Short mmCIF file of C-alpha atoms and ligand atoms in Angstrom, two decimals:
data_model
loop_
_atom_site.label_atom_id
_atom_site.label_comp_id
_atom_site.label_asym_id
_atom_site.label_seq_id
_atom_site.Cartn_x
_atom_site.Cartn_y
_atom_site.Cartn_z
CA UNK A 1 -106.30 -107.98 8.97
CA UNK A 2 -105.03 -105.63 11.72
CA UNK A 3 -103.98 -102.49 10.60
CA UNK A 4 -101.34 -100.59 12.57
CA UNK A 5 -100.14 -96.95 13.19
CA UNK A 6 -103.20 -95.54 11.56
CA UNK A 7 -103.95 -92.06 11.88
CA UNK A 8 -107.46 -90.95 12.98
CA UNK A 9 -108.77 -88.35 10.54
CA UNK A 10 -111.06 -86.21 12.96
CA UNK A 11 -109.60 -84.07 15.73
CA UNK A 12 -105.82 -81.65 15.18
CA UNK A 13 -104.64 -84.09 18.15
CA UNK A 14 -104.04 -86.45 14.74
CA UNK A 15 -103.40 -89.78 16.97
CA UNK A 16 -100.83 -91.94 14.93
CA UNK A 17 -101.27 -94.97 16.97
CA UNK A 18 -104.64 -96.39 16.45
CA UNK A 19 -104.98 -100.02 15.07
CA UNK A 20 -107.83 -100.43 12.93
CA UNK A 21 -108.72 -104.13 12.13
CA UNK A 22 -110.63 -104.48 8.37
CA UNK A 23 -112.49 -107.60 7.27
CA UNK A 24 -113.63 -108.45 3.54
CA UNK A 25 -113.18 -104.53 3.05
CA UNK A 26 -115.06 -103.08 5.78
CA UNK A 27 -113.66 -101.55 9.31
CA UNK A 28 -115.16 -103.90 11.68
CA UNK A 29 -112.92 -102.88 14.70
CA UNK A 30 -111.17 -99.42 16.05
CA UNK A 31 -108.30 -100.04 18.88
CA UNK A 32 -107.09 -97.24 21.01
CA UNK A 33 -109.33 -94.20 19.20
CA UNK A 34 -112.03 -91.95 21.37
CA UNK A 35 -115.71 -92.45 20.76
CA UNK A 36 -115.50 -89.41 18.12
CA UNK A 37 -112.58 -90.47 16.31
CA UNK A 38 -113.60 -94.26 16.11
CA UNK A 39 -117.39 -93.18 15.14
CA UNK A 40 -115.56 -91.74 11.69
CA UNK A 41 -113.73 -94.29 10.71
CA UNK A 42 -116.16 -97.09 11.02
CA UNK A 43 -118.15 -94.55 9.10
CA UNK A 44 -122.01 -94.06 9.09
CA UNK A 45 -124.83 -93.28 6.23
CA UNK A 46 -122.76 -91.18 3.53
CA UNK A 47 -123.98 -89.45 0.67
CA UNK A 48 -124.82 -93.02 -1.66
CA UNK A 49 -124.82 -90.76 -4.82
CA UNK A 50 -124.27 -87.17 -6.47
CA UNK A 51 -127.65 -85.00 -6.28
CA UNK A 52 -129.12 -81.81 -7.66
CA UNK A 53 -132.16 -79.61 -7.27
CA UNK A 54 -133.22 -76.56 -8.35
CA UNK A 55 -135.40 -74.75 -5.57
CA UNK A 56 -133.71 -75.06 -2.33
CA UNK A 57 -136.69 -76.36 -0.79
CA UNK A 58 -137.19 -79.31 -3.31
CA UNK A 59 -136.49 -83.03 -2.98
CA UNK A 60 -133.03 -83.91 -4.24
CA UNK A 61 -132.80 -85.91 -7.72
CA UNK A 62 -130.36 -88.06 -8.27
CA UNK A 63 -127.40 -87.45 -11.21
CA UNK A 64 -124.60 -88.48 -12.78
CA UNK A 65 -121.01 -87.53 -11.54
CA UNK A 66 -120.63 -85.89 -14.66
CA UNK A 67 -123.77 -83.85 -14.63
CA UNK A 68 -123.06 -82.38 -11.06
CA UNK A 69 -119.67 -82.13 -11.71
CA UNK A 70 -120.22 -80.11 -15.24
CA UNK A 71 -123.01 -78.19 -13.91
CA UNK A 72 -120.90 -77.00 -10.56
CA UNK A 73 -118.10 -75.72 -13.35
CA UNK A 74 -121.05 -73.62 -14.73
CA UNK A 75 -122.02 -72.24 -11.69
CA UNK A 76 -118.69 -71.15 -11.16
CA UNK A 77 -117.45 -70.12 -14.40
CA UNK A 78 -120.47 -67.86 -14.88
CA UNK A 79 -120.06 -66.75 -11.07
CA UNK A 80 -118.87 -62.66 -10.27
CA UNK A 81 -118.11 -63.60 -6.96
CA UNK A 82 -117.92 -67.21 -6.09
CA UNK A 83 -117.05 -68.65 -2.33
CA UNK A 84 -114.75 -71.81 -1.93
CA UNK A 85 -114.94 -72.51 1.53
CA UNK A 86 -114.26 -75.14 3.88
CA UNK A 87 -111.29 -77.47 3.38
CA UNK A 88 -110.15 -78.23 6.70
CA UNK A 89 -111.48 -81.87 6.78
CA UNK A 90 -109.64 -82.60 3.47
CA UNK A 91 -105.89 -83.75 2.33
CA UNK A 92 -103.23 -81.08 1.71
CA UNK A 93 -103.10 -82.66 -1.67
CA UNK A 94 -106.55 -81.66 -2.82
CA UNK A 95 -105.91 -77.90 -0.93
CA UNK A 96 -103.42 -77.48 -3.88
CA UNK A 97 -106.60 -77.93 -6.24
CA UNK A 98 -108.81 -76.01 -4.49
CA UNK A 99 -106.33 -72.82 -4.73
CA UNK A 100 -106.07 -73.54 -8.36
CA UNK A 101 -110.07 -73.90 -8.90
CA UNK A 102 -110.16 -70.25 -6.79
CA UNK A 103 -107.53 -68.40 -9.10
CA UNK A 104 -109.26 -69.82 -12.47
CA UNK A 105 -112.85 -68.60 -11.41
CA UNK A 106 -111.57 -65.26 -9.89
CA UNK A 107 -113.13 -66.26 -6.68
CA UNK A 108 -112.65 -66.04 -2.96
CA UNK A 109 -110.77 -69.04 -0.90
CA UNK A 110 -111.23 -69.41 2.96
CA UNK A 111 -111.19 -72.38 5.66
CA UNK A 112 -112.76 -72.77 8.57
CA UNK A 113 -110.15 -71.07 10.68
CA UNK A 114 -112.11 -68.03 9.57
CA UNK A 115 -114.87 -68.67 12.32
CA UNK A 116 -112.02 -70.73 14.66
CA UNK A 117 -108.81 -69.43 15.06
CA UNK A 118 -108.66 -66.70 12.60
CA UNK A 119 -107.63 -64.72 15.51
CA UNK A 120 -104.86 -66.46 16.51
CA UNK A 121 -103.43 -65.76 12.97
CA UNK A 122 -103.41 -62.18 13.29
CA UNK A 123 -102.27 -62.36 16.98
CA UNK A 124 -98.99 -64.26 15.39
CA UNK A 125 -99.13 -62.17 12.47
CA UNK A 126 -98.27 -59.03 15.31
CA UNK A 127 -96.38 -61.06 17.88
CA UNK A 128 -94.71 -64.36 16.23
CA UNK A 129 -95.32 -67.98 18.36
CA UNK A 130 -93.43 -69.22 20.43
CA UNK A 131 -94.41 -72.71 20.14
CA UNK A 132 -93.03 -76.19 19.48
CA UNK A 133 -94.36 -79.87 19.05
CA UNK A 134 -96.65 -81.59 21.05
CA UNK A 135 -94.11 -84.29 21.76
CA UNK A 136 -91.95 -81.70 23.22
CA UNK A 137 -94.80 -80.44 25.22
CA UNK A 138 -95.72 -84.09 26.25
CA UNK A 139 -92.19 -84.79 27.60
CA UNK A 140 -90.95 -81.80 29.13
CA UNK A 141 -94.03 -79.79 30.19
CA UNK A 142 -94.07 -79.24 34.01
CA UNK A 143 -96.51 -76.26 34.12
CA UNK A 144 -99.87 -77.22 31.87
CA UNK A 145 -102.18 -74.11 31.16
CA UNK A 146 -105.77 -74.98 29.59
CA UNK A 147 -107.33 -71.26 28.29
CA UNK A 148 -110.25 -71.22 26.58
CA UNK A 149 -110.82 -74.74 25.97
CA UNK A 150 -111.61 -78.16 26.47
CA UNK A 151 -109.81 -80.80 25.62
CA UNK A 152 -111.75 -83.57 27.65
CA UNK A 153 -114.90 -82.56 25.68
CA UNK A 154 -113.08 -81.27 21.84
CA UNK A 155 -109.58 -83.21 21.81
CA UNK A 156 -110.58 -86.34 23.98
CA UNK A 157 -107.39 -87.97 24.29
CA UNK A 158 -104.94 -84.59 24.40
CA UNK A 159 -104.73 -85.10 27.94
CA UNK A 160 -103.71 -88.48 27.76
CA UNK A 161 -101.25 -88.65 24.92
CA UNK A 162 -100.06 -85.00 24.86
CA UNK A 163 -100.40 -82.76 28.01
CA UNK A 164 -101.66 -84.21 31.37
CA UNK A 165 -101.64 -87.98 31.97
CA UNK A 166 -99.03 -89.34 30.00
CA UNK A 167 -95.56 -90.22 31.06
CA UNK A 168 -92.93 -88.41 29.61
CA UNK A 169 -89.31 -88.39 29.22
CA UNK A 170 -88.60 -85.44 32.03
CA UNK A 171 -92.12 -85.53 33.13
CA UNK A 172 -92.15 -89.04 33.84
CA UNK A 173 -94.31 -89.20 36.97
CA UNK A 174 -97.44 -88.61 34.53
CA UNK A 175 -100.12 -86.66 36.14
CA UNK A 176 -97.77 -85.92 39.11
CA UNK A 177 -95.18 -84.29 37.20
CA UNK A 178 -97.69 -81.23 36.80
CA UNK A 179 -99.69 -78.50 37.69
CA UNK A 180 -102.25 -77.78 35.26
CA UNK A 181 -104.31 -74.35 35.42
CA UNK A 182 -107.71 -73.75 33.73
CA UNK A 183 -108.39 -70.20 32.87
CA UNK A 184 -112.41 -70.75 31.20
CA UNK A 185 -115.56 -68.74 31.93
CA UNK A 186 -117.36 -71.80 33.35
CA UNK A 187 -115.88 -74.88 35.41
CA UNK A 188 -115.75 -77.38 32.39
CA UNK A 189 -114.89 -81.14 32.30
CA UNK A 190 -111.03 -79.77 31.74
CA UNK A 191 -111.76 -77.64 34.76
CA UNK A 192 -112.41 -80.20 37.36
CA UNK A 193 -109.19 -82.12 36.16
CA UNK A 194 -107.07 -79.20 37.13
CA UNK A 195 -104.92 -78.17 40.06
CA UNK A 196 -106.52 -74.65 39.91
CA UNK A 197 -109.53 -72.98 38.23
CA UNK A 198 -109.52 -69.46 37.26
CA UNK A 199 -112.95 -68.35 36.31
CA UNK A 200 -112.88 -65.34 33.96
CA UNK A 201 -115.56 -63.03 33.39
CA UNK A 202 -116.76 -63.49 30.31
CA UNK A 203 -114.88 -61.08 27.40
CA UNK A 204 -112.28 -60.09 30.54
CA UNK A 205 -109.74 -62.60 29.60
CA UNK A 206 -107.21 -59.70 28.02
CA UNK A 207 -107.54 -57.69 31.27
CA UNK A 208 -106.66 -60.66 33.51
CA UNK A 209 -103.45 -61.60 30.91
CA UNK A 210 -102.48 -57.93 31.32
CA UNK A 211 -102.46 -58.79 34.99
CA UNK A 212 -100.38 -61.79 35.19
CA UNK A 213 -98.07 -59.83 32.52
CA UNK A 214 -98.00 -57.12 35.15
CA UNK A 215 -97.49 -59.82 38.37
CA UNK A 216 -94.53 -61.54 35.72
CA UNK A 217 -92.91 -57.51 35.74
CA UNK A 218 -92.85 -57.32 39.13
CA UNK A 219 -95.13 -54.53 38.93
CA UNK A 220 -98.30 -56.17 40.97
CA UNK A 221 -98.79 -52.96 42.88
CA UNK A 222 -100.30 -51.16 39.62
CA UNK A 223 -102.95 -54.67 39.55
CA UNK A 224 -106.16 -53.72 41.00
CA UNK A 225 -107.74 -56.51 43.77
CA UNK A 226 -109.95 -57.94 41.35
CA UNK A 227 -109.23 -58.45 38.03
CA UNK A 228 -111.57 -59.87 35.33
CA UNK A 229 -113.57 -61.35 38.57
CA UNK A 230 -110.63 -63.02 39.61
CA UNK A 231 -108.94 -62.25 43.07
CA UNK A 232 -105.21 -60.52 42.70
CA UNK A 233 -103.95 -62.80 44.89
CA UNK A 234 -104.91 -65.75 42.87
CA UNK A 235 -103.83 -64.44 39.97
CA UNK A 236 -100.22 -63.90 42.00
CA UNK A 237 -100.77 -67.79 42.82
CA UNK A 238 -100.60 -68.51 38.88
CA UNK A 239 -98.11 -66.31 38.36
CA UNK A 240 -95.59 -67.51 40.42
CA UNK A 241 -96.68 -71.54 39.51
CA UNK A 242 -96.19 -70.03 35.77
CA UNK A 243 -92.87 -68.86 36.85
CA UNK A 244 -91.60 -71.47 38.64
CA UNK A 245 -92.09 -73.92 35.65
CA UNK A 246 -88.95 -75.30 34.14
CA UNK A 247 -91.23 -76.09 31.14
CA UNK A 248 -94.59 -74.54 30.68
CA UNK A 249 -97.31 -74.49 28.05
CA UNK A 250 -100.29 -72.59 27.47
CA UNK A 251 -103.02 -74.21 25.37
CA UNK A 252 -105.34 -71.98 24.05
CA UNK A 253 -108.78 -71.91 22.40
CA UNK A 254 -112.18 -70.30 21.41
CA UNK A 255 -112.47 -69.00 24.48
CA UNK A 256 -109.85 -67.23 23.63
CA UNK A 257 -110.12 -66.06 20.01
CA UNK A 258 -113.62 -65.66 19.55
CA UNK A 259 -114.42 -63.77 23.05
CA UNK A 260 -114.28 -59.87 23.55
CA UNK A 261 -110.84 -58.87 22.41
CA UNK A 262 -109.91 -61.55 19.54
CA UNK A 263 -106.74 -61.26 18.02
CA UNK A 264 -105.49 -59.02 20.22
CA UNK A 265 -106.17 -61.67 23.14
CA UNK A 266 -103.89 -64.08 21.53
CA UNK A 267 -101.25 -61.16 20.74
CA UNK A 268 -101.35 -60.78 24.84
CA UNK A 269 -101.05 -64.27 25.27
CA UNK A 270 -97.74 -64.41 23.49
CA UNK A 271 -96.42 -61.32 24.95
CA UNK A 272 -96.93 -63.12 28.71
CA UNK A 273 -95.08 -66.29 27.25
CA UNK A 274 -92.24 -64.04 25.62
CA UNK A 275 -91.91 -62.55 29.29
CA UNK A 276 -92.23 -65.75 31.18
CA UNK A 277 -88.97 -67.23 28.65
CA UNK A 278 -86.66 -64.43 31.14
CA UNK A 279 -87.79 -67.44 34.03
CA UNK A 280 -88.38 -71.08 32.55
CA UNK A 281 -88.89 -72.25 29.24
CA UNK A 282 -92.32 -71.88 28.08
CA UNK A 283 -94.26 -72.04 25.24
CA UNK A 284 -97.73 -71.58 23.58
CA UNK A 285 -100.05 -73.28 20.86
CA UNK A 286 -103.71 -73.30 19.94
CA UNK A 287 -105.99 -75.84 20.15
CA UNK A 288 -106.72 -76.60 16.12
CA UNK A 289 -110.11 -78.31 15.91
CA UNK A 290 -110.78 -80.03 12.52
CA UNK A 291 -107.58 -82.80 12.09
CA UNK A 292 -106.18 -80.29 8.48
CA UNK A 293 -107.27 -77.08 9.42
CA UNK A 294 -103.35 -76.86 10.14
CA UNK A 295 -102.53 -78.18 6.30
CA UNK A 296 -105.05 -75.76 4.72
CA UNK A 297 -103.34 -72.85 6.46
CA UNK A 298 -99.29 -74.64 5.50
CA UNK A 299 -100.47 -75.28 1.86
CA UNK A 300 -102.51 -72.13 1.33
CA UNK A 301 -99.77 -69.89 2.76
CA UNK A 302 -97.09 -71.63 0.21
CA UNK A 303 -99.22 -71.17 -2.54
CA UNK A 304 -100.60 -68.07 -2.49
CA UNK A 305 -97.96 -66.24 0.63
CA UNK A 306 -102.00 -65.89 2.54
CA UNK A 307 -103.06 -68.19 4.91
CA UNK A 308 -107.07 -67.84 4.49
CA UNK A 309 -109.33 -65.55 3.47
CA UNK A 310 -107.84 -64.98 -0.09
CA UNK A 311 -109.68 -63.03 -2.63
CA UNK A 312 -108.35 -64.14 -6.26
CA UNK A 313 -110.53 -61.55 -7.98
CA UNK A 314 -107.44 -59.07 -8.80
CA UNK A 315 -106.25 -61.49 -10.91
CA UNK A 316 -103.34 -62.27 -7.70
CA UNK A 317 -103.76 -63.06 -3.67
CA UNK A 318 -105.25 -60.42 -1.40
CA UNK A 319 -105.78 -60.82 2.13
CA UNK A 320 -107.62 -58.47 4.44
CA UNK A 321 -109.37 -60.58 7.31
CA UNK A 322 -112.45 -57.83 8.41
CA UNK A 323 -112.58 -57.74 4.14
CA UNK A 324 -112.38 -60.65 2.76
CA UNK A 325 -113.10 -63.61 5.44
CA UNK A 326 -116.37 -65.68 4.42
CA UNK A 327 -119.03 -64.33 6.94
CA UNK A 328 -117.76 -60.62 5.61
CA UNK A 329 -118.55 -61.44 2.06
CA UNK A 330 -121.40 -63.45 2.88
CA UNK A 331 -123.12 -60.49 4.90
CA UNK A 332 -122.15 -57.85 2.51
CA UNK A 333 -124.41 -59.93 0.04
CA UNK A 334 -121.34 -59.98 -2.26
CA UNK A 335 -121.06 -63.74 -2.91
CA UNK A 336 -123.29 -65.16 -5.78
CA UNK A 337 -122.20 -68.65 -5.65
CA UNK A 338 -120.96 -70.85 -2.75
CA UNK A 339 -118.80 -73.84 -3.03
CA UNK A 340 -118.21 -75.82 0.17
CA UNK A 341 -116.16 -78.87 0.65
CA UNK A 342 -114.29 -80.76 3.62
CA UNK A 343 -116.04 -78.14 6.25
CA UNK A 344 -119.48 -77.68 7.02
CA UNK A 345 -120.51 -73.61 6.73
CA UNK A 346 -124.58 -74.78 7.32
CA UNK A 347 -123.51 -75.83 11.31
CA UNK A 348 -121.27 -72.69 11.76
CA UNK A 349 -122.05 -69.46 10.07
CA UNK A 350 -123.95 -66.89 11.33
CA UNK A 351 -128.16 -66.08 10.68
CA UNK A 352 -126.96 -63.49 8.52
CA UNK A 353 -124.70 -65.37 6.10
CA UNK A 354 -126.97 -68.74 6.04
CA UNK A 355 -129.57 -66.37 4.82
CA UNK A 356 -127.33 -65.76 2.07
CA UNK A 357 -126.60 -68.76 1.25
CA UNK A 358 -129.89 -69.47 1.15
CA UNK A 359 -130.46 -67.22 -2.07
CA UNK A 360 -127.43 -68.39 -4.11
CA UNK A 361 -126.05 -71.28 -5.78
CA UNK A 362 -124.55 -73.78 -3.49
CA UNK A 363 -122.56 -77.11 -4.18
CA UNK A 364 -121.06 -78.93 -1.58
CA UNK A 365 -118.70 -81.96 -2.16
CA UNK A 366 -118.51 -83.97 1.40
CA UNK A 367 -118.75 -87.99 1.95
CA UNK A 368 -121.83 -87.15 4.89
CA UNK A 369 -125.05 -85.39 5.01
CA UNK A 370 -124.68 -82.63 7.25
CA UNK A 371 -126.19 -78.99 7.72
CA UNK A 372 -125.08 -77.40 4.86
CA UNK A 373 -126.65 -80.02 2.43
CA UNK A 374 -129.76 -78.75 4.07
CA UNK A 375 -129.10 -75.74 1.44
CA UNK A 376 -127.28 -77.16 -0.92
CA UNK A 377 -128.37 -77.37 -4.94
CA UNK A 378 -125.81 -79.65 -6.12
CA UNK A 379 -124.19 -82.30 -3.91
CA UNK A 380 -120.82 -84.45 -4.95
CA UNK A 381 -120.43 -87.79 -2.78
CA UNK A 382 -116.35 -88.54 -2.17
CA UNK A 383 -114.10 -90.34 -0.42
CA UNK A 384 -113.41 -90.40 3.40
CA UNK A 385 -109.89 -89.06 3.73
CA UNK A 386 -107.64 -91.09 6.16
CA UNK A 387 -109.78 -94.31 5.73
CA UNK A 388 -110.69 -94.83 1.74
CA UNK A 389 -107.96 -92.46 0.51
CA UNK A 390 -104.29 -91.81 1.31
CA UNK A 391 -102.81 -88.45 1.58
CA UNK A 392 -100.98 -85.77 4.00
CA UNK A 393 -102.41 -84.22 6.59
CA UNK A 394 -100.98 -81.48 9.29
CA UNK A 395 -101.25 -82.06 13.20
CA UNK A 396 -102.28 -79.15 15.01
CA UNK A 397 -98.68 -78.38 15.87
CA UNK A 398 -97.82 -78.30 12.51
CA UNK A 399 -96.18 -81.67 11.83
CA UNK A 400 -96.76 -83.14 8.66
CA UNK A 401 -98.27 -86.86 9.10
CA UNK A 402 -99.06 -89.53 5.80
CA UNK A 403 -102.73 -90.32 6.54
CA UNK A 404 -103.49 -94.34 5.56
CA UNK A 405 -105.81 -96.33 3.39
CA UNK A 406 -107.90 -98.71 4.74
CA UNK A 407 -110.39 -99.88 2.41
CA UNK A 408 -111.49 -99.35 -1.05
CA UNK A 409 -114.56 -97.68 -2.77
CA UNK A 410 -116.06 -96.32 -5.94
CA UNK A 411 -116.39 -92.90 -4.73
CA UNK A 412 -113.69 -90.16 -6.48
CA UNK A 413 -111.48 -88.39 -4.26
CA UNK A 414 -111.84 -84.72 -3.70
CA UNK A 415 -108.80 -84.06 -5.90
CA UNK A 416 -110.22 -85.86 -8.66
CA UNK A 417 -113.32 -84.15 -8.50
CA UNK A 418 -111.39 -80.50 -8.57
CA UNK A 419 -109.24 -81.82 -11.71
CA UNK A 420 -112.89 -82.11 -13.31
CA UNK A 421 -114.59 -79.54 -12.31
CA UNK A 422 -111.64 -77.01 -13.08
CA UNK A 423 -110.98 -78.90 -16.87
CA UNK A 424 -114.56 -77.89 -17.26
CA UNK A 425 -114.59 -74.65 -16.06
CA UNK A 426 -111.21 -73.88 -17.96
CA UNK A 427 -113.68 -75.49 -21.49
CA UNK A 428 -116.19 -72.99 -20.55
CA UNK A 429 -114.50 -70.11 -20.21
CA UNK A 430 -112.16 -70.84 -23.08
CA UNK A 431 -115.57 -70.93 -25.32
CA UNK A 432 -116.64 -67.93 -24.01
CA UNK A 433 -113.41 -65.97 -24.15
S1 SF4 B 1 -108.39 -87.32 20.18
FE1 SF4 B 1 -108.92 -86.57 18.14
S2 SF4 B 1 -107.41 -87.49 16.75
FE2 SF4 B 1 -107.32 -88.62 18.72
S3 SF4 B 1 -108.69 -90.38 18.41
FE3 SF4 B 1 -109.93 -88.73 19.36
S4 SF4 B 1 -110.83 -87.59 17.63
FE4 SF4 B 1 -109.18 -88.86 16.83
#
């Protein structure tokens, strides 16, 4: 059976369009996916069952569901300051939980944005976005700006479905129909695609946006003749290719939000695209990595008015990124108990908070072995979202997209492992109250 229009559960690119053939219950064929996105959903060697140890450097021992799932309730019931982290590789449906699980433990909920684009919140949080949809991007964008990232290596087909190759309805020459720019420190795969490469200094990127804002003015006298390591009069070239765009879109990344000048990078970024809207049209969007880190910050934000990083401890939601993001918890020693599920905190946190983690409690609930099992006590086996479970999911431009089923298992779903593990904890302290 071929299976069409299915969704491809790794990247924020979210391709819709992939057909997925299935045999006797088992994905023996992906059609139209990259290497990455394929290599998920045929799946390799998941978790087989839930596991628990007691010394961090022990050998794993197999358990029951309900053992690891009664025992992770304890954990957190009995917890002062527990950790829920992760949730970007997940359904928005099991987010809901998750936020739920964090108020009824008193504990502290944050994605993975919080070591990705974290930034780029607070840079919209000063500035706004002036964004739209990738499918307006893909049909109308005439001016294509790359900063910060790399779509050929992180987003494989973004250049071919969304921004660079493809055909679209006004830019329907494909690759002809624009100019792409690459603002990165080093001349990536992306880079050698482009029309021009601007290499930054490293950490100068906010000098050389204050620049082009400056060229955009008309006030290019006050720009000095090298800017960020970059010649004025190339960054006059951009400028007027920027400005000469009916349609132009900046695509930004970690380049940009986790280099020298964070947040306020990103609020420069948007103040050059507000100016450039007195020429053309343009726009700006960031690059989301995981495929839900969009829906965690959508379902989180309804929910609790935050969109990461929020402490539950008051007994309502606070929110002070530099306060209350994981790695400044984590390296503040504050956290005594660390849950981590859909995200994987072994592969990106700092030294400094893995040593943490190393001394506290830590359950992680993921289909795969990956780094942060490595210090994991308890770990809960579940389903593969977007190929053994159903569910909605958030495109990095924040459309809303129903991720498919493909073929059945045994495993529990995240959700229904939240609905037990909270029904515990809610038994346990309701005994204790
Ligand atoms: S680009 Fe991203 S969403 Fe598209 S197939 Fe590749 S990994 Fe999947």
């Amino acid at each position: 059976m071929i299976i069409k229009d299915v969704l491809c559960p790794f990247c924020g690119c979210l391709c819709d369009d992939l057909a997925v053939e299935v045999e006797n219950n088992k994905v023996v064929d992906v059609k139209h996916a990259c290497k990455i996105g394929a290599s998920k959903i045929r799946g390799h060697d998941r978790i087989k069952a839930p596991m628990m140890r007691d010394d961090k450097n022990g050998e794993f021992r197999e358990v029951s569901y309900e053992e690891a799932i009664n025992e992770s309730a304890r954990i957190l019931a009995k917890s002062k300051r527990p950790l829920l982290y992760g949730w970007a590789n997940g359904l928005c449906e099991m987010m809901k939980k998750g936020i739920l699980l964090t108020e009824e433990v008193g504990g502290i909920i944050d994605n993975t944005a919080s070591v990705c684009h974290g930034p780029s919140a607070l840079g919209v949080h000063e500035k706004g976005l002036p964004t739209g949809t990738l499918g307006q991007f893909a049909n109308r964008a005439d001016v294509v700006v790359f900063w910060g990232c790399n779509p050929v290596q992180a987003h494989p087909r973004h250049m071919g479905r969304y921004s660079v190759f493809n055909k679209g309805f006004f830019a329907n020459k494909g690759r002809r129909s624009r100019k792409v720019v690459v603002f990165d420190v080093r001349k990536t795969d992306t880079a050698n695609l482009a029309d021009e490469y601007v290499q930054v200094k490293p950490g100068e990127d906010y000098m050389v946006l204050s620049a082009l804002r400056a060229i955009v003015a008309g006030k290019g006298d006050v720009v000095p003749d090298t800017v960020g390591g970059v010649p004025k009069e190339k960054l006059a070239e951009v400028a007027e290719t920027m400005k000469a765009a009916k349609f132009g879109i900046v695509y930004f990344g970690m380049g940009l939000t986790q280099s020298r000048g964070k947040y306020k990078n990103i609020d420069n970024a948007v103040s050059l695209i507000t100016e450039l809207n007195a020429h053309g049209k343009h726009s700006i969007i960031p690059m989301r990595g995981h495929y839900n880190v969009t829906g965690f910050g959508n379902v989180c934000a309804w929910e609790t008015g935050f969109i990461n990083a929020v402490d539950m401890s008051r007994g309502y939601p606070y929110y002070n990124p530099g306060e209350t993001c994981s790695n400044d918890l984590l390296m503040r020693e504050e956290i005594d108990a660390a849950f981590i599920i859909a995200g994987d905190a072994g592969a990106h946190f700092p030294a400094q908070s893995i040593a943490r983690m190393g001394k506290v409690p830590v359950i992680q609930v993921d289909p795969f072995h990956n780094p942060t099992t490595e210090m994991a006590n308890i770990v809960i086996p579940t389903k593969v979202s977007g190929v053994e479970l159903e569910g909605t999911a958030y495109r990095m431009d924040g459309v809303s997209l129903r991720m498919r089923k493909l073929v059945d298992v045994d495993f529990p779903s995240d959700e229904e492992v939240l609905d037990k593990i909270i029904a515990k904890v809610r038994e346990i302290k309701g005994a204790s109250s």
